[in-house]
Amino acid sequence: MDPPQAIDPVTPSVLRSNLWYRLWAAFVIVGCSATGGAIFLLSHQFPANRFGATAALAGIVVWTLVSVRAHLGGPNEVYRWRRLSWRTVTFVLVAMVLFAVALSFAAAAVAALPVLYSLAYLALPLRSGLVAGTAISLLPTLMALLTEGVHGTDVPLAVVISVIGLAFSPIIGAAIRVAVEYGEQQTALLAELEESRAESARLSRVAGQASERARLAQEIHDTLAQGFTSIVALVQAIDLEVDTDPAAARRHLGLIEETARENLAEARTMVVELTPAALTSNSLSDALSRLAERLRAQTEISVTVHADPMLPVLGTAAEVALLRVAQEALANVRKHAAASQVDVMLAATPSGVRLSLADNGIGFTIAAMPTGFGLRGMRDRVELIGGTLSVTSRPGHGTTVQVVIPR
């Protein structure tokens, strides 16, 4: 006999497999109850100690429920079934003794044979279950001989029942084993499926968090960082003007206040819904005009905005992408282009909307085009909504950024 098995923690698969043992317990209850009822109904044809037999059958039910309850208990009570251990052997032996007692009181208790087979084959390994099933099949004949002797009237019937039991016991055992093992395979597959779903959900959350972090980084770069850059540039200008040109310094102080307020509005809106504050109460063309006015006021670069009055209706995502691209492009003009003129054009196309920003700055070689966060962020924004972004430039001939967004 194997030593007692190590206690395993209760896992979801173990808990699901408990369904089999609940069904098993229900079968035992129904089988023993039906047998007890048959004993009472047939007591006038087969004289018997009805109460003694019924009590023994009730003992089988109670013993099974107690054992199954141990299997369904907490982590310190769970032990494995269908393994040869002192627990499973004791369980089957006690059930056989109670069945033998029931047979000694009433021969009709033999109707509980299927219940005893289920107890043996569900509690023990198949080989040990076959041995126990053989012993259970012989019990009716053995108890008839003990209670009535060799010439007892119930002995021939008991022998027939034992022979039938010996023939069908292996079939019953194999059927039970196949059913239970198939069910447990399904349980294992369900457990794997649940684990896969949980892992998929976890990875989805991680991907969502990464996407949200990237989106927040892009929003901060396109709004707050741009505003702070403008403020720093204005402060540097004021430092040079405060003694020589107080009027210009005061004008730049006003621009600092305006930029700071707009940054504050962007920050508050970002917290609420991440929709640009410039678009909450204005159209896209109005928002572009405000960007142009700010650049003119801060740098004296001439910026003209041409917006098609018959623009198609765009979704919020498309408008946000176009506004952010314009912000980034104008910021690059301010920092790198050394331009005096920028033309911004927003026009309808047969398939959507085109935004272009062209400056007359120093330009650059496309092969040496920088790949910083700003340009990469613009391209990612546009591609996310199915649009395209292109940059054309030549040294000494300015730069043009063009975005095409589908409807």
Short mmCIF file of C-alpha atoms in Angstrom, two decimals:
data_model
loop_
_atom_site.label_atom_id
_atom_site.label_comp_id
_atom_site.label_asym_id
_atom_site.label_seq_id
_atom_site.Cartn_x
_atom_site.Cartn_y
_atom_site.Cartn_z
CA MET A 1 0.00 0.00 0.00
CA ASP A 2 1.27 3.44 -0.90
CA PRO A 3 1.94 5.94 1.87
CA PRO A 4 -0.61 8.73 2.26
CA GLN A 5 -0.38 11.19 -0.57
CA ALA A 6 0.93 14.67 0.00
CA ILE A 7 -1.75 17.27 0.48
CA ASP A 8 -2.25 19.51 -2.52
CA PRO A 9 -3.61 23.03 -2.40
CA VAL A 10 -7.13 23.58 -3.69
CA THR A 11 -6.93 24.91 -7.24
CA PRO A 12 -9.73 25.95 -9.60
CA SER A 13 -9.39 22.64 -11.45
CA VAL A 14 -9.72 20.71 -8.18
CA LEU A 15 -12.80 22.70 -7.27
CA ARG A 16 -14.36 21.99 -10.66
CA SER A 17 -13.56 18.29 -10.33
CA ASN A 18 -15.57 18.34 -7.10
CA LEU A 19 -18.65 18.29 -9.33
CA TRP A 20 -17.93 14.64 -10.07
CA TYR A 21 -17.84 13.80 -6.39
CA ARG A 22 -21.08 15.67 -5.74
CA LEU A 23 -22.73 13.72 -8.54
CA TRP A 24 -21.26 10.55 -7.11
CA ALA A 25 -22.68 11.36 -3.68
CA ALA A 26 -26.06 12.08 -5.26
CA PHE A 27 -25.98 8.70 -7.04
CA VAL A 28 -25.21 6.95 -3.75
CA ILE A 29 -28.09 8.72 -2.00
CA VAL A 30 -30.56 7.90 -4.76
CA GLY A 31 -29.37 4.29 -5.10
CA CYS A 32 -29.47 3.53 -1.39
CA SER A 33 -32.79 5.31 -0.95
CA ALA A 34 -34.34 3.34 -3.82
CA THR A 35 -32.99 0.10 -2.39
CA GLY A 36 -34.37 0.93 1.06
CA GLY A 37 -37.75 1.69 -0.48
CA ALA A 38 -37.68 -1.63 -2.37
CA ILE A 39 -36.91 -3.49 0.86
CA PHE A 40 -39.99 -2.00 2.52
CA LEU A 41 -42.23 -2.60 -0.50
CA LEU A 42 -41.11 -6.23 -0.95
CA SER A 43 -41.00 -7.12 2.73
CA HIS A 44 -44.21 -9.22 2.38
CA GLN A 45 -42.55 -11.37 -0.33
CA PHE A 46 -39.03 -11.42 1.14
CA PRO A 47 -39.21 -11.39 4.93
CA ALA A 48 -36.40 -9.24 6.30
CA ASN A 49 -35.27 -6.93 9.05
CA ARG A 50 -36.34 -3.83 7.16
CA PHE A 51 -35.06 -1.34 9.70
CA GLY A 52 -31.68 -3.01 10.14
CA ALA A 53 -31.09 -3.17 6.37
CA THR A 54 -32.22 0.40 5.89
CA ALA A 55 -29.97 1.57 8.72
CA ALA A 56 -26.98 -0.17 7.07
CA LEU A 57 -27.79 1.45 3.74
CA ALA A 58 -28.13 4.81 5.48
CA GLY A 59 -24.68 4.15 6.99
CA ILE A 60 -23.30 3.78 3.45
CA VAL A 61 -24.82 7.15 2.54
CA VAL A 62 -23.46 8.88 5.63
CA TRP A 63 -20.03 7.32 5.21
CA THR A 64 -19.90 8.42 1.57
CA LEU A 65 -21.02 11.96 2.37
CA VAL A 66 -18.43 12.29 5.13
CA SER A 67 -15.68 11.04 2.84
CA VAL A 68 -16.76 13.22 -0.05
CA ARG A 69 -16.97 16.18 2.31
CA ALA A 70 -13.33 15.55 3.24
CA HIS A 71 -12.45 15.61 -0.44
CA LEU A 72 -14.31 18.90 -0.87
CA GLY A 73 -12.77 20.49 2.21
CA GLY A 74 -10.03 23.06 2.56
CA PRO A 75 -6.36 22.72 1.59
CA ASN A 76 -5.56 20.72 4.74
CA GLU A 77 -8.31 18.15 4.11
CA VAL A 78 -8.03 17.40 0.40
CA TYR A 79 -6.57 14.06 -0.55
CA ARG A 80 -6.47 12.36 -3.92
CA TRP A 81 -8.94 9.65 -4.90
CA ARG A 82 -8.32 6.70 -7.21
CA ARG A 83 -4.97 6.06 -5.58
CA LEU A 84 -4.12 3.13 -3.38
CA SER A 85 -3.79 4.62 0.08
CA TRP A 86 -5.00 3.79 3.55
CA ARG A 87 -7.76 6.38 3.16
CA THR A 88 -9.24 4.95 -0.04
CA VAL A 89 -8.87 1.32 1.08
CA THR A 90 -10.53 2.12 4.42
CA PHE A 91 -13.34 3.93 2.65
CA VAL A 92 -14.11 0.94 0.38
CA LEU A 93 -13.76 -1.65 3.17
CA VAL A 94 -16.17 0.19 5.47
CA ALA A 95 -18.70 0.53 2.62
CA MET A 96 -18.39 -3.23 1.88
CA VAL A 97 -18.94 -4.10 5.53
CA LEU A 98 -22.06 -1.93 5.69
CA PHE A 99 -23.33 -3.53 2.46
CA ALA A 100 -22.72 -6.99 3.92
CA VAL A 101 -24.69 -6.01 7.04
CA ALA A 102 -27.55 -4.79 4.87
CA LEU A 103 -27.52 -8.13 2.97
CA SER A 104 -27.59 -10.05 6.23
CA PHE A 105 -30.77 -8.20 7.21
CA ALA A 106 -32.48 -8.25 3.80
CA ALA A 107 -31.57 -10.13 0.62
CA ALA A 108 -33.26 -7.35 -1.40
CA ALA A 109 -30.38 -5.06 -0.39
CA VAL A 110 -28.52 -6.67 -3.30
CA ALA A 111 -30.15 -3.95 -5.44
CA ALA A 112 -27.48 -1.60 -4.06
CA LEU A 113 -24.73 -3.47 -5.93
CA PRO A 114 -24.29 -0.69 -8.57
CA VAL A 115 -23.75 1.78 -5.74
CA LEU A 116 -20.97 -0.37 -4.29
CA TYR A 117 -19.34 -0.73 -7.69
CA SER A 118 -19.31 3.04 -8.10
CA LEU A 119 -17.74 3.44 -4.67
CA ALA A 120 -14.96 0.99 -5.48
CA TYR A 121 -14.14 2.26 -8.97
CA LEU A 122 -14.26 5.93 -8.08
CA ALA A 123 -12.15 5.55 -4.95
CA LEU A 124 -9.46 3.09 -6.10
CA PRO A 125 -7.13 2.67 -9.08
CA LEU A 126 -8.57 0.47 -11.82
CA ARG A 127 -6.63 -2.67 -10.91
CA SER A 128 -7.45 -2.37 -7.22
CA GLY A 129 -11.02 -1.45 -8.17
CA LEU A 130 -11.35 -4.71 -10.13
CA VAL A 131 -10.24 -6.66 -7.05
CA ALA A 132 -12.73 -4.79 -4.88
CA GLY A 133 -15.46 -5.20 -7.54
CA THR A 134 -14.87 -8.97 -7.57
CA ALA A 135 -15.17 -9.10 -3.79
CA ILE A 136 -18.35 -7.03 -3.89
CA SER A 137 -19.83 -9.36 -6.53
CA LEU A 138 -19.19 -12.37 -4.27
CA LEU A 139 -20.76 -10.74 -1.21
CA PRO A 140 -24.39 -11.72 -2.05
CA THR A 141 -23.46 -15.41 -2.32
CA LEU A 142 -21.24 -15.26 0.78
CA MET A 143 -23.92 -13.58 2.92
CA ALA A 144 -26.62 -15.99 1.66
CA LEU A 145 -24.45 -18.96 2.66
CA LEU A 146 -23.72 -17.44 6.07
CA THR A 147 -27.34 -16.58 6.85
CA GLU A 148 -29.19 -19.55 5.25
CA GLY A 149 -26.61 -22.26 4.76
CA VAL A 150 -25.81 -24.22 1.63
CA HIS A 151 -29.39 -25.27 1.05
CA GLY A 152 -30.95 -21.88 1.64
CA THR A 153 -33.71 -20.79 -0.70
CA ASP A 154 -31.95 -17.52 -1.59
CA VAL A 155 -28.59 -19.12 -2.34
CA PRO A 156 -29.23 -19.98 -6.04
CA LEU A 157 -30.47 -16.47 -6.76
CA ALA A 158 -27.50 -15.02 -4.91
CA VAL A 159 -25.12 -17.18 -6.97
CA VAL A 160 -26.74 -15.99 -10.21
CA ILE A 161 -26.45 -12.39 -9.09
CA SER A 162 -22.77 -12.90 -8.16
CA VAL A 163 -22.00 -14.46 -11.55
CA ILE A 164 -23.72 -11.61 -13.35
CA GLY A 165 -21.83 -9.16 -11.14
CA LEU A 166 -18.50 -10.84 -11.90
CA ALA A 167 -19.24 -10.56 -15.62
CA PHE A 168 -20.40 -6.95 -15.61
CA SER A 169 -18.19 -5.52 -12.87
CA PRO A 170 -15.19 -4.90 -15.21
CA ILE A 171 -17.51 -3.30 -17.77
CA ILE A 172 -19.01 -1.01 -15.14
CA GLY A 173 -15.55 -0.16 -13.84
CA ALA A 174 -14.22 0.65 -17.30
CA ALA A 175 -17.27 2.80 -18.09
CA ILE A 176 -16.91 4.74 -14.86
CA ARG A 177 -13.20 5.25 -15.40
CA VAL A 178 -13.67 6.46 -18.98
CA ALA A 179 -16.43 8.87 -17.95
CA VAL A 180 -14.48 10.31 -15.02
CA GLU A 181 -11.19 10.60 -16.88
CA TYR A 182 -12.93 12.27 -19.81
CA GLY A 183 -14.57 14.69 -17.41
CA GLU A 184 -11.28 15.45 -15.72
CA GLN A 185 -9.62 16.01 -19.09
CA GLN A 186 -12.36 18.50 -19.87
CA THR A 187 -11.77 20.09 -16.48
CA ALA A 188 -8.06 20.39 -17.20
CA LEU A 189 -8.78 21.90 -20.61
CA LEU A 190 -11.18 24.39 -19.03
CA ALA A 191 -8.54 25.27 -16.45
CA GLU A 192 -5.98 25.86 -19.21
CA LEU A 193 -8.53 27.94 -21.11
CA GLU A 194 -9.20 30.08 -18.05
CA GLU A 195 -5.48 30.53 -17.49
CA SER A 196 -5.03 31.49 -21.14
CA ARG A 197 -7.88 33.96 -20.88
CA ALA A 198 -6.41 35.43 -17.71
CA GLU A 199 -2.99 35.73 -19.36
CA SER A 200 -4.56 37.27 -22.46
CA ALA A 201 -6.43 39.77 -20.29
CA ARG A 202 -3.22 40.59 -18.41
CA LEU A 203 -1.28 41.13 -21.64
CA SER A 204 -4.14 43.24 -22.97
CA ARG A 205 -4.03 45.39 -19.84
CA VAL A 206 -0.25 45.74 -20.15
CA ALA A 207 -0.56 46.68 -23.83
CA GLY A 208 -3.32 49.13 -22.99
CA GLN A 209 -1.25 50.70 -20.25
CA ALA A 210 1.74 51.00 -22.59
CA SER A 211 -0.46 52.54 -25.27
CA GLU A 212 -1.95 54.95 -22.76
CA ARG A 213 1.51 55.94 -21.50
CA ALA A 214 2.65 56.56 -25.08
CA ARG A 215 -0.48 58.59 -25.78
CA LEU A 216 0.01 60.66 -22.62
CA ALA A 217 3.66 61.22 -23.50
CA GLN A 218 2.64 62.42 -26.95
CA GLU A 219 -0.06 64.71 -25.51
CA ILE A 220 2.38 66.21 -22.99
CA HIS A 221 5.01 66.70 -25.69
CA ASP A 222 2.54 68.35 -28.05
CA THR A 223 0.94 70.64 -25.47
CA LEU A 224 2.64 71.27 -22.15
CA ALA A 225 6.23 70.83 -23.34
CA GLN A 226 5.62 73.09 -26.33
CA GLY A 227 4.09 75.73 -24.07
CA PHE A 228 6.94 75.58 -21.59
CA THR A 229 9.43 75.90 -24.45
CA SER A 230 7.66 79.06 -25.58
CA ILE A 231 7.71 80.45 -22.04
CA VAL A 232 11.46 79.79 -21.71
CA ALA A 233 12.12 81.51 -25.04
CA LEU A 234 10.02 84.52 -24.01
CA VAL A 235 11.79 84.77 -20.66
CA GLN A 236 15.14 84.81 -22.46
CA ALA A 237 13.86 87.57 -24.74
CA ILE A 238 12.64 89.60 -21.76
CA ASP A 239 16.05 89.26 -20.12
CA LEU A 240 17.55 91.03 -23.13
CA GLU A 241 14.78 93.63 -23.45
CA VAL A 242 14.02 94.61 -19.88
CA ASP A 243 16.61 97.47 -19.87
CA THR A 244 16.61 98.42 -23.55
CA ASP A 245 13.00 97.96 -24.68
CA PRO A 246 10.55 97.89 -21.72
CA ALA A 247 7.52 97.97 -24.06
CA ALA A 248 8.62 94.79 -25.83
CA ALA A 249 9.40 93.19 -22.47
CA ARG A 250 5.89 93.98 -21.21
CA ARG A 251 4.38 92.58 -24.41
CA HIS A 252 6.36 89.39 -23.97
CA LEU A 253 5.26 89.21 -20.32
CA GLY A 254 1.68 89.28 -21.57
CA LEU A 255 2.47 86.44 -23.96
CA ILE A 256 4.01 84.45 -21.10
CA GLU A 257 0.81 84.88 -19.08
CA GLU A 258 -1.34 83.89 -22.06
CA THR A 259 0.80 80.82 -22.79
CA ALA A 260 0.79 79.77 -19.14
CA ARG A 261 -3.00 80.07 -19.00
CA GLU A 262 -3.36 78.01 -22.17
CA ASN A 263 -1.01 75.39 -20.73
CA LEU A 264 -3.11 75.30 -17.57
CA ALA A 265 -6.27 74.86 -19.64
CA GLU A 266 -4.60 72.05 -21.63
CA ALA A 267 -3.50 70.33 -18.41
CA ARG A 268 -7.00 70.48 -16.93
CA THR A 269 -8.60 69.26 -20.13
CA MET A 270 -6.02 66.48 -20.44
CA VAL A 271 -6.92 65.25 -16.98
CA VAL A 272 -10.62 65.24 -17.83
CA GLU A 273 -10.75 63.84 -21.35
CA LEU A 274 -7.51 64.39 -23.27
CA THR A 275 -9.31 66.53 -25.88
CA PRO A 276 -7.34 69.66 -26.85
CA ALA A 277 -8.74 72.73 -25.15
CA ALA A 278 -8.39 74.61 -28.45
CA LEU A 279 -10.98 72.30 -30.03
CA THR A 280 -13.52 72.25 -27.20
CA SER A 281 -15.12 75.55 -28.24
CA ASN A 282 -13.52 76.30 -31.65
CA SER A 283 -13.35 74.71 -35.07
CA LEU A 284 -10.14 73.22 -36.40
CA SER A 285 -9.53 76.22 -38.67
CA ASP A 286 -10.02 78.58 -35.71
CA ALA A 287 -7.55 76.54 -33.66
CA LEU A 288 -4.99 76.74 -36.47
CA SER A 289 -5.48 80.51 -36.70
CA ARG A 290 -4.79 80.82 -32.97
CA LEU A 291 -1.57 78.83 -33.39
CA ALA A 292 -0.54 81.16 -36.21
CA GLU A 293 -1.30 84.27 -34.15
CA ARG A 294 0.74 82.96 -31.24
CA LEU A 295 3.75 82.19 -33.43
CA ARG A 296 3.53 85.65 -35.05
CA ALA A 297 3.33 87.32 -31.63
CA GLN A 298 6.21 85.36 -30.16
CA THR A 299 8.63 85.36 -33.11
CA GLU A 300 7.37 87.90 -35.65
CA ILE A 301 7.35 85.14 -38.27
CA SER A 302 4.65 85.86 -40.83
CA VAL A 303 2.11 83.03 -40.74
CA THR A 304 -0.86 82.82 -43.09
CA VAL A 305 -3.70 80.30 -42.71
CA HIS A 306 -5.91 79.30 -45.65
CA ALA A 307 -8.82 77.07 -44.61
CA ASP A 308 -11.34 75.66 -47.05
CA PRO A 309 -14.83 76.75 -45.92
CA MET A 310 -16.32 73.51 -47.31
CA LEU A 311 -14.32 71.09 -45.22
CA PRO A 312 -15.95 67.68 -44.62
CA VAL A 313 -16.95 66.74 -41.08
CA LEU A 314 -14.05 65.06 -39.31
CA GLY A 315 -14.04 62.97 -36.19
CA THR A 316 -12.43 64.17 -32.98
CA ALA A 317 -9.44 61.86 -33.45
CA ALA A 318 -8.74 63.30 -36.92
CA GLU A 319 -9.05 66.91 -35.73
CA VAL A 320 -6.78 66.24 -32.76
CA ALA A 321 -4.17 64.62 -35.05
CA LEU A 322 -4.20 67.55 -37.47
CA LEU A 323 -3.96 70.13 -34.67
CA ARG A 324 -1.08 68.30 -32.99
CA VAL A 325 0.81 67.95 -36.27
CA ALA A 326 0.41 71.69 -36.88
CA GLN A 327 1.64 72.46 -33.36
CA GLU A 328 4.71 70.28 -33.78
CA ALA A 329 5.49 71.56 -37.28
CA LEU A 330 5.23 75.22 -36.19
CA ALA A 331 7.38 74.47 -33.15
CA ASN A 332 10.03 72.99 -35.44
CA VAL A 333 9.85 76.09 -37.66
CA ARG A 334 10.44 78.26 -34.63
CA LYS A 335 13.36 76.21 -33.33
CA HIS A 336 15.15 75.08 -36.48
CA ALA A 337 13.95 76.67 -39.72
CA ALA A 338 15.13 80.28 -39.37
CA ALA A 339 12.12 81.12 -41.57
CA SER A 340 10.34 84.43 -42.08
CA GLN A 341 7.19 83.05 -43.70
CA VAL A 342 4.96 80.02 -43.09
CA ASP A 343 1.92 79.13 -45.17
CA VAL A 344 -0.66 76.85 -43.56
CA MET A 345 -3.32 75.36 -45.83
CA LEU A 346 -6.27 73.19 -44.81
CA ALA A 347 -8.20 71.94 -47.82
CA ALA A 348 -10.76 69.33 -48.74
CA THR A 349 -9.78 66.49 -51.08
CA PRO A 350 -11.97 63.92 -52.89
CA SER A 351 -11.15 61.38 -50.19
CA GLY A 352 -10.69 63.53 -47.09
CA VAL A 353 -8.67 66.52 -45.85
CA ARG A 354 -5.13 67.71 -46.57
CA LEU A 355 -3.10 69.90 -44.22
CA SER A 356 0.17 71.42 -45.44
CA LEU A 357 2.64 73.70 -43.69
CA ALA A 358 5.35 75.25 -45.89
CA ASP A 359 8.12 77.56 -44.65
CA ASN A 360 10.85 79.49 -46.46
CA GLY A 361 13.55 78.52 -44.01
CA ILE A 362 16.97 76.99 -44.40
CA GLY A 363 15.65 73.50 -45.14
CA PHE A 364 17.68 70.31 -44.80
CA THR A 365 18.64 67.13 -46.59
CA ILE A 366 15.92 64.49 -46.33
CA ALA A 367 18.51 61.74 -45.82
CA ALA A 368 19.69 63.59 -42.74
CA MET A 369 16.16 64.28 -41.48
CA PRO A 370 16.02 64.05 -37.70
CA THR A 371 14.01 61.16 -36.22
CA GLY A 372 13.27 62.61 -32.83
CA PHE A 373 10.17 62.10 -30.73
CA GLY A 374 8.31 64.99 -32.38
CA LEU A 375 8.45 63.73 -35.97
CA ARG A 376 7.93 60.14 -34.90
CA GLY A 377 4.96 61.18 -32.78
CA MET A 378 3.42 63.11 -35.69
CA ARG A 379 3.74 60.12 -38.00
CA ASP A 380 2.33 57.73 -35.38
CA ARG A 381 -0.67 59.98 -34.77
CA VAL A 382 -1.47 60.26 -38.45
CA GLU A 383 -1.01 56.56 -39.23
CA LEU A 384 -3.17 55.61 -36.25
CA ILE A 385 -6.21 57.15 -37.98
CA GLY A 386 -5.30 55.83 -41.42
CA GLY A 387 -3.63 58.99 -42.75
CA THR A 388 -0.25 59.67 -44.34
CA LEU A 389 2.46 62.21 -43.50
CA SER A 390 5.20 63.36 -45.83
CA VAL A 391 8.09 65.79 -45.39
CA THR A 392 9.86 67.46 -48.32
CA SER A 393 12.84 69.78 -47.99
CA ARG A 394 16.03 70.99 -49.67
CA PRO A 395 18.82 73.05 -48.18
CA GLY A 396 18.04 76.70 -48.82
CA HIS A 397 14.53 76.01 -50.14
CA GLY A 398 12.47 75.57 -46.99
CA THR A 399 10.44 72.63 -45.72
CA THR A 400 6.91 71.38 -46.37
CA VAL A 401 5.01 69.04 -44.06
CA GLN A 402 1.89 67.53 -45.59
CA VAL A 403 -0.77 65.37 -43.96
CA VAL A 404 -3.65 63.62 -45.73
CA ILE A 405 -6.49 62.30 -43.60
CA PRO A 406 -9.27 60.13 -45.05
CA ARG A 407 -12.89 60.88 -44.28
#
